Structure formats: C-alpha cells, structure tokens
C-alpha cells in the first residue's frame, strides 16, 4: 500500500483552514505542517498537533513535504512559489497566481527551468457545472458560439467596507471577484483577445468601482458582455446561483448564457435551448436539462493536486494558463482607465 502524501499549507486564514480540513478528511494525504507567523495560526496548529513554522522556508527544509498549498496573501505567492521550485516541492497556488502578469512571467520561467509541477487554485474549473458547460460548448451542441452573457450582481453588506483597502483602487469587484468569472469564461469559451470596459463608483463614492460593464471579443469570434455590481440586491451571480458555498443562499437563476447557432445554454441552471427542426423564431423552442455529477470542487482539486504530484495528471490550470486570466483582468482595468480597447496579449508582451 502506498504511503499517504504529506501536504503542507502556507497561510492559515479562511481558505487555508478549508484546505487543512480537506487534507485531514482525505484518505490519500496527511497534514505535514503549517507555515504562518501569526499567534492564532500557532494555536490552530497546536490544536491539531501539527508542526507550525513562522517561515515557509523552514517548513520546506524541516518537514520536506510532498506538496505545499500556498494560501498566503497575494504578495507572498511569488516568493513562496519560487522557493518551492528551488526546493523541488510541487505547489498549489491560490488565485491569483501572482500579483501581476510580470511577476507571473518570472514564475513561469522558474517552472520551465526546474520542471517542478505547479497548479493554480482557480477551483471553479473543477466544478462539475463548469466542466459540463465546457463539454457542451466544445462538443458542438451549441453550434458556432456567437454570444456570451455574464452577470455578477449582488449586494455586499456595509460592514464589508470597514476594511480600508476594500474602499481603495484594486479592492473592488473587478480585481477581487471578476477574476473567477473571467477564468470560467476562458475555460468554457477560449481565449479573450480584446476588452473594453466602463466603471462607476456613483453608489458609494469610494475610490474603487462598485459597478462595471465589460465588452469582450473571443478568439473564436464570439462576443461577450459582463455586467458587474456589488451594490444591488440581485440573484444573478455565481456565488448565489451555483450552490458551491453554503454561506450564500442559493437562487435558482442563471448567471451565464452561452449562445450559438444551434442552441443556447444557461449556467448553472444547465438548460439547453434549441429547435427540434426548422429553426426560426416562429417555431417552439425545446428546453433540455444538461446532466452532470455533483461533487465538491475543492475536494476534486485536492485529488487532482495529488495526481499532479504523482505525475499521473497534468495541471488543469498551469501557471502560464493562470497568467492568461490575470492578463485579461489587467486589460479590463486598463480599458476602464483609458477608455480604449485593450488586448490581453499586448499586456503579456509589455510585461515580458
């Protein structure tokens, strides 16, 4: 019988603790240790009889884990991941992969040089709903993809903004929340090659946006719109529709629509709309459910990470792939600031 893999976690905040719970409940791995300088993390580790280190480098040297989950603040993603490449320890890096496209390129170079596997934690790619949507589009059931609609509309409570950085540039829904939806759209529809964007802070008057409207052009010719606001009571967002996290009351509504020449798909309601014959607007539409198997995407992500470490699977989202999502988010910010069309490809070229 193979020994269980020893997985360590850097960062014992909310998402770090969720990773630790998953490791502890897994039959295939055990917790090798925690790296976090906070007193609260030390208490948390003691309660679990787990080694705790103030510095991740000491954990890597002393515990020699089979893998490290990096759930630290974004500014630490790059140095921690670089240290993993030098130590030969595969890593699962929470999103965003790094703070900027330029720093992501540094990590890409290190991964290519060392060959150490790296997986990025855009965990919604592991969600069976998103996988089924991707298979429906890629399998040609919609025909040629023509249009994409994305909605991220909800209301954050007032006390959310008591944290100062959430009222400043970079702390709003574009960089904090939209990155998930951009990655979903890239995964389902393919590369985004051009972005336009408008933003507004009219509701709260903070330095950061509360509302945004995006126009996207995909490499396959499809056009997309995404409307974002964290200032409105509404059921149309992944958080409230997907049922992925129990802290959000689930709503039976779509947040994405993928439209093609042969049919359209609403997600996550997973309804496929098409004509039986003689397509045209005078004919009745047929609605069919798209089947998928329900499972926890974070559990699947951990299983996949262990398979990546063992060399049985390639990363579902590599550092290079995650950099593509980050480039689109940077392009959105630049387009909103300048009022110009922006290419994510140009963002990556300029960062090189």
XYZ file of C-alpha atoms in Angstrom:
352
model
C 0.000 0.000 0.000
C 1.325 3.436 -0.933
C 2.089 5.823 1.912
C -0.127 8.860 2.217
C 1.267 12.043 0.704
C 2.389 14.705 3.152
C 0.866 18.079 2.216
C 1.750 21.349 3.987
C -0.180 24.611 3.961
C 1.260 28.136 3.951
C -1.288 30.569 5.353
C -3.861 29.575 7.971
C -6.549 32.111 7.122
C -10.067 31.206 5.989
C -9.146 29.462 2.741
C -6.013 27.938 4.280
C -8.078 26.355 7.030
C -10.502 24.989 4.471
C -7.578 23.323 2.690
C -6.383 21.902 6.015
C -9.832 20.457 6.740
C -9.861 18.789 3.327
C -6.392 17.321 3.880
C -7.430 15.964 7.281
C -10.541 14.324 5.826
C -8.710 12.812 2.852
C -7.776 9.135 2.766
C -4.824 9.870 0.468
C -2.839 12.561 2.304
C -1.952 13.937 5.730
C -1.084 17.400 7.011
C 2.702 17.812 7.058
C 2.688 21.218 8.749
C 1.561 24.827 8.651
C 3.568 27.955 7.841
C 2.099 31.162 9.265
C 3.699 33.736 11.602
C 0.503 34.683 13.455
C -0.168 33.619 17.073
C -3.633 32.464 16.003
C -2.077 30.082 13.480
C 0.220 28.635 16.130
C -2.764 27.930 18.396
C -4.643 26.424 15.478
C -1.708 24.121 14.658
C -1.251 23.074 18.288
C -4.907 22.077 18.474
C -4.236 19.734 15.554
C -0.887 18.501 16.810
C 0.635 19.818 13.601
C 4.093 21.388 13.217
C 3.888 25.158 12.814
C 6.582 27.416 11.374
C 6.720 31.187 11.150
C 8.574 30.898 7.828
C 7.619 28.637 4.916
C 11.284 28.053 4.084
C 11.842 26.447 7.478
C 8.815 24.224 6.877
C 10.140 23.159 3.482
C 13.588 22.402 4.924
C 12.471 20.631 8.083
C 9.350 18.763 7.000
C 10.188 18.104 3.328
C 6.528 17.814 2.309
C 5.392 16.160 -0.896
C 3.493 19.324 -1.766
C 2.695 22.807 -0.466
C -0.624 24.654 -0.720
C 0.056 28.398 -0.872
C -2.904 30.178 0.738
C -0.999 33.253 1.848
C -1.667 36.923 0.962
C -1.213 37.634 -2.761
C 2.091 39.464 -2.257
C 3.660 36.244 -0.953
C 2.553 33.956 -3.781
C 5.592 34.645 -5.963
C 8.371 34.270 -3.350
C 6.771 31.175 -1.838
C 6.260 29.533 -5.220
C 9.824 30.373 -6.293
C 11.138 28.791 -3.087
C 9.096 25.679 -3.900
C 10.674 25.430 -7.345
C 14.151 25.634 -5.788
C 13.255 23.035 -3.136
C 11.681 20.709 -5.710
C 8.296 20.789 -3.947
C 5.157 20.928 -6.138
C 2.716 23.683 -5.153
C -0.967 24.506 -5.389
C -1.140 28.313 -5.513
C -4.364 30.074 -4.605
C -5.614 32.589 -7.182
C -4.423 34.976 -8.404
C -1.254 33.118 -9.325
C 0.776 36.279 -8.521
C 0.014 39.992 -8.207
C 0.804 40.943 -11.804
C 1.427 39.443 -15.219
C 5.082 40.496 -14.953
C 5.611 38.526 -11.741
C 3.686 35.567 -13.169
C 6.150 35.504 -16.060
C 9.009 35.195 -13.559
C 7.301 32.178 -12.032
C 6.648 30.664 -15.476
C 10.368 30.868 -16.227
C 11.250 29.169 -12.933
C 8.765 26.344 -13.538
C 10.123 25.741 -17.045
C 13.699 25.778 -15.758
C 13.144 23.382 -12.847
C 10.266 21.240 -14.081
C 8.580 21.384 -10.659
C 4.796 20.990 -11.140
C 2.614 23.966 -10.182
C -1.185 24.028 -10.072
C -3.156 27.275 -9.673
C -6.268 27.296 -7.474
C -8.943 28.554 -9.838
C -11.058 25.878 -8.205
C -14.211 26.559 -10.238
C -12.594 24.741 -13.162
C -13.068 21.630 -11.045
C -16.771 22.343 -10.564
C -18.893 19.755 -12.427
C -21.194 22.534 -13.672
C -18.357 24.397 -15.386
C -16.919 21.142 -16.740
C -20.304 20.223 -18.215
C -20.648 23.692 -19.765
C -17.206 23.395 -21.346
C -18.036 19.940 -22.737
C -21.344 21.215 -24.150
C -19.657 24.095 -25.972
C -16.602 22.109 -27.097
C -18.793 19.196 -28.213
C -20.586 21.402 -30.710
C -24.069 21.178 -29.197
C -24.453 24.954 -29.496
C -23.005 25.060 -32.999
C -20.770 28.060 -33.625
C -20.522 30.150 -30.465
C -21.822 33.658 -31.170
C -22.501 35.451 -27.889
C -21.782 35.170 -24.177
C -23.567 36.934 -21.325
C -22.144 37.064 -17.810
C -23.762 38.619 -14.735
C -22.187 39.246 -11.345
C -24.792 41.238 -9.446
C -25.188 41.163 -5.672
C -25.037 43.437 -2.653
C -22.113 43.387 -0.269
C -23.078 44.435 3.275
C -21.964 47.829 4.577
C -19.606 46.327 7.165
C -17.640 44.672 4.336
C -16.206 48.111 3.594
C -14.994 48.756 7.135
C -11.715 47.226 5.924
C -9.860 50.206 4.422
C -8.295 48.509 1.375
C -11.759 47.484 0.126
C -12.548 51.184 -0.409
C -9.408 51.825 -2.472
C -8.333 51.089 -6.040
C -7.711 47.372 -6.503
C -10.083 46.401 -3.705
C -13.265 46.268 -5.760
C -15.179 43.641 -7.708
C -13.027 43.895 -10.842
C -9.831 42.565 -9.277
C -11.259 40.681 -6.286
C -14.301 38.935 -7.761
C -14.312 39.200 -11.560
C -11.135 37.108 -11.904
C -13.211 33.993 -11.111
C -15.737 34.752 -13.837
C -13.066 35.650 -16.385
C -11.381 32.302 -15.748
C -14.710 30.487 -16.129
C -15.347 32.212 -19.467
C -11.835 31.480 -20.752
C -12.165 27.834 -19.723
C -15.564 27.377 -21.392
C -15.207 29.631 -24.461
C -11.494 30.005 -25.190
C -9.155 32.977 -25.215
C -10.313 36.567 -24.831
C -8.413 38.746 -27.332
C -9.912 42.208 -26.825
C -11.524 44.072 -23.930
C -13.482 47.295 -23.480
C -14.793 48.460 -20.102
C -16.650 51.194 -18.246
C -16.733 51.595 -14.464
C -18.674 53.699 -11.965
C -18.347 54.499 -8.259
C -21.546 56.555 -8.102
C -23.331 54.448 -5.460
C -20.785 54.663 -2.640
C -18.382 57.321 -3.869
C -15.321 55.315 -2.826
C -12.097 55.394 -4.832
C -12.913 51.884 -6.039
C -15.622 50.934 -8.538
C -18.953 49.485 -7.429
C -20.283 48.826 -10.954
C -18.706 47.894 -14.283
C -19.738 46.919 -17.809
C -17.396 44.849 -19.999
C -17.334 44.038 -23.697
C -15.236 41.028 -24.710
C -14.072 39.598 -28.038
C -13.089 35.918 -28.051
C -10.545 34.352 -30.376
C -13.270 32.179 -31.950
C -15.191 35.302 -32.996
C -17.835 35.245 -30.262
C -18.671 38.478 -28.467
C -19.426 38.735 -24.785
C -20.788 41.140 -22.210
C -20.249 41.006 -18.465
C -22.111 43.298 -16.065
C -20.740 43.633 -12.546
C -22.073 45.377 -9.443
C -21.649 44.720 -5.732
C -24.255 47.351 -4.828
C -27.579 45.763 -5.824
C -29.875 43.121 -4.319
C -29.936 40.528 -7.088
C -29.771 36.735 -7.535
C -27.551 36.697 -10.655
C -24.004 35.797 -9.593
C -22.011 32.590 -9.405
C -21.897 32.845 -5.609
C -25.696 32.862 -5.302
C -26.583 30.509 -8.165
C -24.019 27.708 -8.126
C -24.531 26.403 -4.588
C -20.780 25.992 -4.281
C -20.518 27.672 -0.873
C -23.236 27.124 1.747
C -22.753 30.598 3.269
C -24.607 32.072 0.264
C -28.379 31.413 -0.012
C -28.797 29.572 -3.298
C -31.000 31.019 -6.025
C -32.414 29.023 -8.931
C -31.233 31.501 -11.563
C -28.567 31.614 -14.285
C -25.512 33.861 -14.188
C -24.095 32.922 -17.619
C -25.670 32.355 -21.028
C -23.683 30.786 -23.887
C -25.379 31.275 -27.273
C -24.575 29.522 -30.542
C -26.007 28.943 -33.992
C -27.676 25.649 -32.956
C -28.644 26.346 -29.360
C -28.080 28.238 -26.138
C -27.077 27.136 -22.647
C -27.904 28.771 -19.314
C -25.467 28.176 -16.439
C -25.599 26.996 -13.676
C -29.246 26.086 -14.293
C -27.864 23.910 -17.118
C -30.754 24.272 -19.549
C -30.089 23.737 -23.247
C -32.468 25.597 -25.573
C -32.802 24.602 -29.256
C -35.215 23.776 -32.094
C -36.221 20.222 -32.941
C -36.492 21.153 -36.624
C -36.927 24.128 -38.957
C -35.145 26.691 -36.772
C -36.647 30.139 -36.667
C -38.316 32.500 -34.254
C -41.833 31.359 -35.124
C -41.049 27.777 -34.048
C -41.368 26.488 -30.462
C -38.138 26.167 -28.513
C -37.253 22.937 -26.725
C -35.670 23.033 -23.277
C -33.474 20.100 -22.219
C -31.514 19.635 -18.979
C -27.776 19.031 -19.243
C -26.785 16.281 -16.829
C -23.749 16.446 -14.554
C -22.491 14.672 -11.433
C -22.473 16.716 -8.225
C -19.293 16.852 -6.131
C -17.272 19.384 -4.131
C -14.823 21.149 -6.481
C -12.341 21.743 -3.641
C -12.268 18.016 -2.879
C -11.699 17.325 -6.584
C -8.977 19.985 -6.704
C -7.088 18.272 -3.870
C -7.421 14.885 -5.578
C -6.092 16.452 -8.790
C -3.188 18.095 -6.942
C -2.136 14.737 -5.509
C -2.321 13.232 -9.014
C -0.191 16.110 -10.371
C 2.412 15.499 -7.652
C 2.471 11.794 -8.527
C 2.841 12.589 -12.231
C -0.425 10.886 -13.175
C -2.108 14.090 -14.419
C -1.056 17.419 -15.895
C -2.207 20.609 -14.102
C -5.722 21.579 -15.152
C -4.612 25.190 -14.809
C -0.891 25.827 -15.069
C 0.972 28.985 -14.103
C 1.046 30.009 -17.760
C -2.686 29.441 -18.173
C -3.497 31.362 -14.974
C -1.324 34.208 -16.251
C -3.718 34.439 -19.201
C -6.622 35.056 -16.831
C -4.596 37.659 -14.950
C -3.766 39.392 -18.253
C -7.478 39.752 -19.064
C -8.154 41.274 -15.631
C -5.290 43.748 -16.123
C -6.662 44.532 -19.592
C -10.084 45.274 -18.076
C -8.540 47.692 -15.570
C -6.557 49.458 -18.307
C -9.565 49.653 -20.625
C -11.687 51.184 -17.864
C -8.949 53.709 -17.054
C -8.160 54.750 -20.622
C -11.452 54.229 -22.450
C -9.535 52.292 -25.126
C -9.754 48.759 -26.499
C -7.069 46.652 -24.822
C -5.555 43.321 -25.866
C -4.578 40.885 -23.084
C -1.890 39.629 -25.448
C -0.343 43.076 -25.526
C -0.419 43.158 -21.712
C 1.709 39.998 -21.673
C 4.078 41.298 -24.356
C 4.663 44.529 -22.452
C 5.332 42.621 -19.233
C 7.920 40.358 -20.867
